[in-house]
Amino acid sequence: MNNQFEQNPLKPTGELANAIRDFRSAVTHVADRETARPVSADWLAPARRRRRRARQTTMLAWACATLLCLAMLPYSINLSHEAPPQPAVTAATTAAPAPESDNALLEQVDTDVSQTVPSPLEPLAELESWSSESTSTSASNTSSRSSGRTAGSGSALSSTEKQ
Amino acid sequence: MENIVSTELPPITQELPVLELSDFDEVVRLYRPRIFRFLMSSLGDRDLAESLTQDCFLRAYNARHQFRGDASINTWLTRIALNLVRDHLRSRRIRFWQKTRESAIDLVDISDWVPDKAASAEAAILQRERVKQVWKVVNDLSRQQRTVFILRFVEEMELSEIAETTGMNTSTVKSHLYRALRVVRERAGGQS
């Protein structure tokens, strides 16, 4: 009973059995047809060539891998030795242009600090100074404005105030 | 039959053609159709099956001194063929960029196969279609299910022989066979 229970699911019946039987028949037919010709004397020669080529390919792959490892060895050694001084080198390279950039930055800061109003508001500031100094002439105003503009926008108001 | 392989054959040299060895020639003559059939039904590719059949017999010849006669020659050769199939499928998976041949059912021509001489033309066409369908389903099975299915229903091996050939235990073989049959039954439309 137990044996029957185990064997039955593994034994196809009916249409499935016929289909599998036909499948086997067709496969056997094709195999018989393909192997009907007797083998020639050098029938195994292609297999031996393939085997030799596979061995050569494997050896070549191992040789390439070994060469690659050997080529990478000096680089890895150099990297491990040169790793600590590397930040100092970068610090030195960044420190070299620092004075120039600092000077430029200081000049820019000086310019900005000396400017009492932003340049778009400069005409208004001049108007204000004009109204406060009612005695000044338009000619001197014009000359001071033009000299202030040529010297820098930031010093225009200060020069007017000095006058 | 076992003496055919275990005879003292001279070693292969480059000058000596392999098939001048009459005993191994007999082995090839007897087992080549079976091994070819197994490989073709496993891979669905006629040319590949022929190449792997050659590889199988070359390996068998090179390893003939390791054959102790514990299993039959058929089981031994089928085991070698099975290893070749496994190696081939593995290397094909690695070389995924290569275009694999669309072989399977269309390349294996069964047009001149006459299912049943007494059957009508219409019945013969239906049978061919059914065979194609089974072949397609078998190709879609997992590798282990397909192997077990083919060994059982094409090579007509016993479950213990399949276990010996594949290296599985018998219950695993039964499990794979059961699942394979269920898939074939569901997809090929057979009713049992």
Tab-separated table of N, CA and C in Angstrom, chain A residues 41 53 55 63 71 75-76 87 100 110 117 144-145 153:
chain	number	residue	atom	x	y	z
A	41	ALA	N	38.381	8.102	-38.082
A	41	ALA	CA	39.542	7.805	-37.240
A	41	ALA	C	39.925	8.979	-36.348
A	53	ARG	N	43.219	23.597	-25.905
A	53	ARG	CA	42.970	25.047	-25.912
A	53	ARG	C	42.464	25.523	-24.545
A	55	ARG	N	43.137	24.188	-21.687
A	55	ARG	CA	44.282	24.201	-20.767
A	55	ARG	C	45.133	25.443	-20.998
A	63	ALA	N	48.560	33.160	-15.691
A	63	ALA	CA	49.768	33.952	-15.917
A	63	ALA	C	49.433	35.443	-15.887
A	71	ALA	N	52.637	43.349	-10.901
A	71	ALA	CA	52.704	44.747	-11.331
A	71	ALA	C	52.093	45.675	-10.286
A	75	TYR	N	53.198	49.412	-6.487
A	75	TYR	CA	52.255	50.500	-6.219
A	75	TYR	C	51.681	50.397	-4.813
A	76	SER	N	51.330	49.174	-4.457
A	76	SER	CA	50.743	49.012	-3.124
A	76	SER	C	51.773	49.296	-2.051
A	87	PRO	N	49.315	64.234	3.574
A	87	PRO	CA	48.621	65.454	4.020
A	87	PRO	C	49.547	66.649	4.095
A	100	GLU	N	49.016	85.518	-1.400
A	100	GLU	CA	48.391	86.300	-2.466
A	100	GLU	C	46.891	86.422	-2.241
A	110	ASP	N	39.106	95.981	2.866
A	110	ASP	CA	39.336	97.423	3.066
A	110	ASP	C	38.395	98.264	2.224
A	117	VAL	N	28.012	103.473	1.902
A	117	VAL	CA	26.728	103.020	1.342
A	117	VAL	C	27.038	102.122	0.151
A	144	SER	N	34.279	116.626	-7.557
A	144	SER	CA	34.496	115.614	-6.513
A	144	SER	C	33.829	114.293	-6.877
A	145	ARG	N	32.645	114.403	-7.541
A	145	ARG	CA	31.933	113.176	-7.920
A	145	ARG	C	32.739	112.409	-8.953
A	153	SER	N	34.343	103.734	-6.040
A	153	SER	CA	33.010	104.149	-5.623
A	153	SER	C	32.936	104.302	-4.112
